[in-house]
Amino acid sequence: MQSQLTVAEKERLLKLAKFLHVESKTVALSPITAVERSEHLPLSFAQQRLWFLAQQMEDTSRAYHIFYGLRLKGQLDRRALRRALDRIVARHEALRTTFVTIDGEPAQQITPAQQSRFDLKEHDLRDRLDANQEMERLIGEAAARR
């Protein structure tokens, strides 16, 4: 069952379509260019808060990490998976950012994309009867590490 548009609704949609058509031709966005990141950057206020908490409380940083295991079925192209994950890390600076302390002050250090890789841990649990329990154990071990 299709809903019927009123004349007023059709007119509003037509005006919107015309506006979008005109706007799309007149708006020119400048291209996004990569910025040099060899210098350390100051922390944002949110990052300062997290850094401070991590310095004061031992297990705070673990609260912001999510460890997860996946059970995959079928053939896995490991090279393609690693390549895709590495590209995600290369594209997003936040995934390559670490905090360093310089003269007692925290700063961001962004590792160049060419030097970064996704840290993918693989465990073949195909032949294990206790695969679920083993996966939970492995996730627990990873979550316990700083």
Coordinates of C-alpha atoms in Angstrom, one line a residue:
M1 CA 0.0 0.0 0.0
Q2 CA 1.5 3.3 -1.1
S3 CA 1.0 6.5 0.7
Q4 CA -0.2 9.4 -1.5
L5 CA 1.5 12.8 -1.2
T6 CA -0.6 15.9 -0.9
V7 CA -0.2 18.7 -3.4
A8 CA 1.5 20.8 -0.7
E9 CA 4.0 17.9 0.2
K10 CA 4.8 17.5 -3.5
E11 CA 5.5 21.2 -3.9
R12 CA 7.8 21.2 -0.8
L13 CA 9.7 18.2 -2.2
L14 CA 10.0 19.9 -5.5
K15 CA 11.4 23.1 -3.9
L16 CA 13.8 21.0 -1.8
A17 CA 15.0 19.1 -4.9
K18 CA 15.6 22.4 -6.8
F19 CA 17.5 23.8 -3.9
L20 CA 19.7 20.8 -3.5
H21 CA 20.4 20.7 -7.3
V22 CA 21.4 24.4 -7.3
E23 CA 23.4 24.1 -4.0
S24 CA 25.3 21.1 -5.2
K25 CA 26.5 23.1 -8.3
T26 CA 27.5 26.2 -6.4
V27 CA 29.2 24.7 -3.3
A28 CA 32.9 23.9 -3.9
L29 CA 34.6 22.2 -1.1
S30 CA 38.4 22.3 -0.9
P31 CA 40.1 18.9 -0.8
I32 CA 41.3 17.5 2.5
T33 CA 45.0 17.4 2.6
A34 CA 47.3 15.5 4.9
V35 CA 49.0 17.5 7.6
E36 CA 52.5 16.8 8.8
R37 CA 52.4 15.1 12.3
S38 CA 56.1 14.8 13.2
E39 CA 55.7 17.2 16.2
H40 CA 54.1 16.2 19.5
L41 CA 50.6 17.7 19.9
P42 CA 49.0 18.9 23.1
L43 CA 46.2 16.8 24.6
S44 CA 42.6 17.8 24.3
F45 CA 40.7 18.4 27.6
A46 CA 39.2 14.9 27.4
Q47 CA 42.6 13.3 26.7
Q48 CA 44.1 15.2 29.6
R49 CA 41.4 13.9 31.9
L50 CA 42.0 10.3 30.8
W51 CA 45.8 10.7 31.1
F52 CA 45.4 12.1 34.6
L53 CA 43.1 9.2 35.6
A54 CA 45.5 6.7 34.2
Q55 CA 48.4 8.2 36.2
Q56 CA 46.3 8.2 39.4
M57 CA 44.4 4.9 39.2
E58 CA 46.1 1.7 38.1
D59 CA 43.2 0.0 36.2
T60 CA 41.6 3.1 34.6
S61 CA 43.0 2.6 31.1
R62 CA 41.5 -0.9 30.8
A63 CA 38.0 0.6 31.2
Y64 CA 38.4 2.3 27.8
H65 CA 39.6 -0.8 25.9
I66 CA 37.1 -3.3 24.5
F67 CA 38.5 -6.8 23.9
Y68 CA 36.4 -9.0 21.6
G69 CA 36.8 -12.4 19.9
L70 CA 35.2 -13.5 16.8
R71 CA 34.3 -16.9 15.6
L72 CA 34.7 -17.1 11.9
K73 CA 33.3 -19.9 9.7
G74 CA 34.5 -20.8 6.2
Q75 CA 37.7 -19.8 4.4
L76 CA 39.5 -16.7 5.7
D77 CA 41.8 -14.7 3.5
R78 CA 44.2 -13.7 6.2
R79 CA 46.2 -11.4 4.0
A80 CA 43.1 -9.5 2.9
L81 CA 41.9 -9.2 6.5
R82 CA 45.3 -7.9 7.7
R83 CA 45.5 -5.5 4.7
A84 CA 42.0 -4.1 5.5
L85 CA 42.7 -3.6 9.2
D86 CA 46.0 -2.0 8.4
R87 CA 44.3 0.4 6.0
I88 CA 41.8 1.4 8.7
V89 CA 44.7 2.1 11.1
A90 CA 46.5 4.1 8.4
R91 CA 43.5 6.2 7.7
H92 CA 42.6 7.2 11.3
E93 CA 45.2 9.0 13.3
A94 CA 43.4 8.3 16.6
L95 CA 44.3 4.6 16.2
R96 CA 47.9 5.5 15.8
T97 CA 48.1 8.0 18.7
T98 CA 49.9 7.3 22.0
F99 CA 50.5 9.6 24.9
V100 CA 54.1 10.4 25.9
T101 CA 55.4 12.5 28.7
I102 CA 57.8 15.3 27.8
D103 CA 59.2 17.4 30.7
G104 CA 56.4 16.0 33.0
E105 CA 53.7 17.1 30.6
P106 CA 51.6 14.8 28.5
A107 CA 51.6 15.1 24.7
Q108 CA 50.2 13.1 21.7
Q109 CA 52.5 11.2 19.5
I110 CA 51.1 10.1 16.2
T111 CA 53.0 7.2 14.6
P112 CA 53.3 7.5 10.8
A113 CA 50.9 5.3 8.9
Q114 CA 53.9 3.5 7.2
Q115 CA 55.1 2.4 10.7
S116 CA 51.8 1.2 12.1
R117 CA 50.0 -2.1 11.9
F118 CA 46.9 -3.5 13.4
D119 CA 47.7 -5.9 16.2
L120 CA 45.7 -8.9 15.2
K121 CA 45.9 -12.0 17.4
E122 CA 44.9 -15.3 15.7
H123 CA 44.1 -18.5 17.6
D124 CA 42.9 -21.6 15.7
L125 CA 40.3 -23.2 18.0
R126 CA 38.7 -25.4 15.3
D127 CA 39.5 -28.7 16.8
R128 CA 38.9 -27.7 20.4
L129 CA 35.9 -29.0 22.3
D130 CA 36.2 -26.2 24.7
A131 CA 36.5 -23.5 22.0
N132 CA 34.1 -21.0 23.7
Q133 CA 35.8 -21.3 27.1
E134 CA 39.2 -21.0 25.5
M135 CA 38.2 -17.9 23.6
E136 CA 36.8 -16.3 26.8
R137 CA 40.1 -17.2 28.6
L138 CA 42.2 -15.6 25.8
I139 CA 40.0 -12.5 25.8
G140 CA 40.4 -12.3 29.6
E141 CA 44.2 -12.5 29.3
A142 CA 44.3 -9.8 26.7
A143 CA 42.1 -7.5 28.8
A144 CA 44.3 -8.0 31.9
R145 CA 47.3 -6.6 30.1
R146 CA 48.1 -2.9 30.1

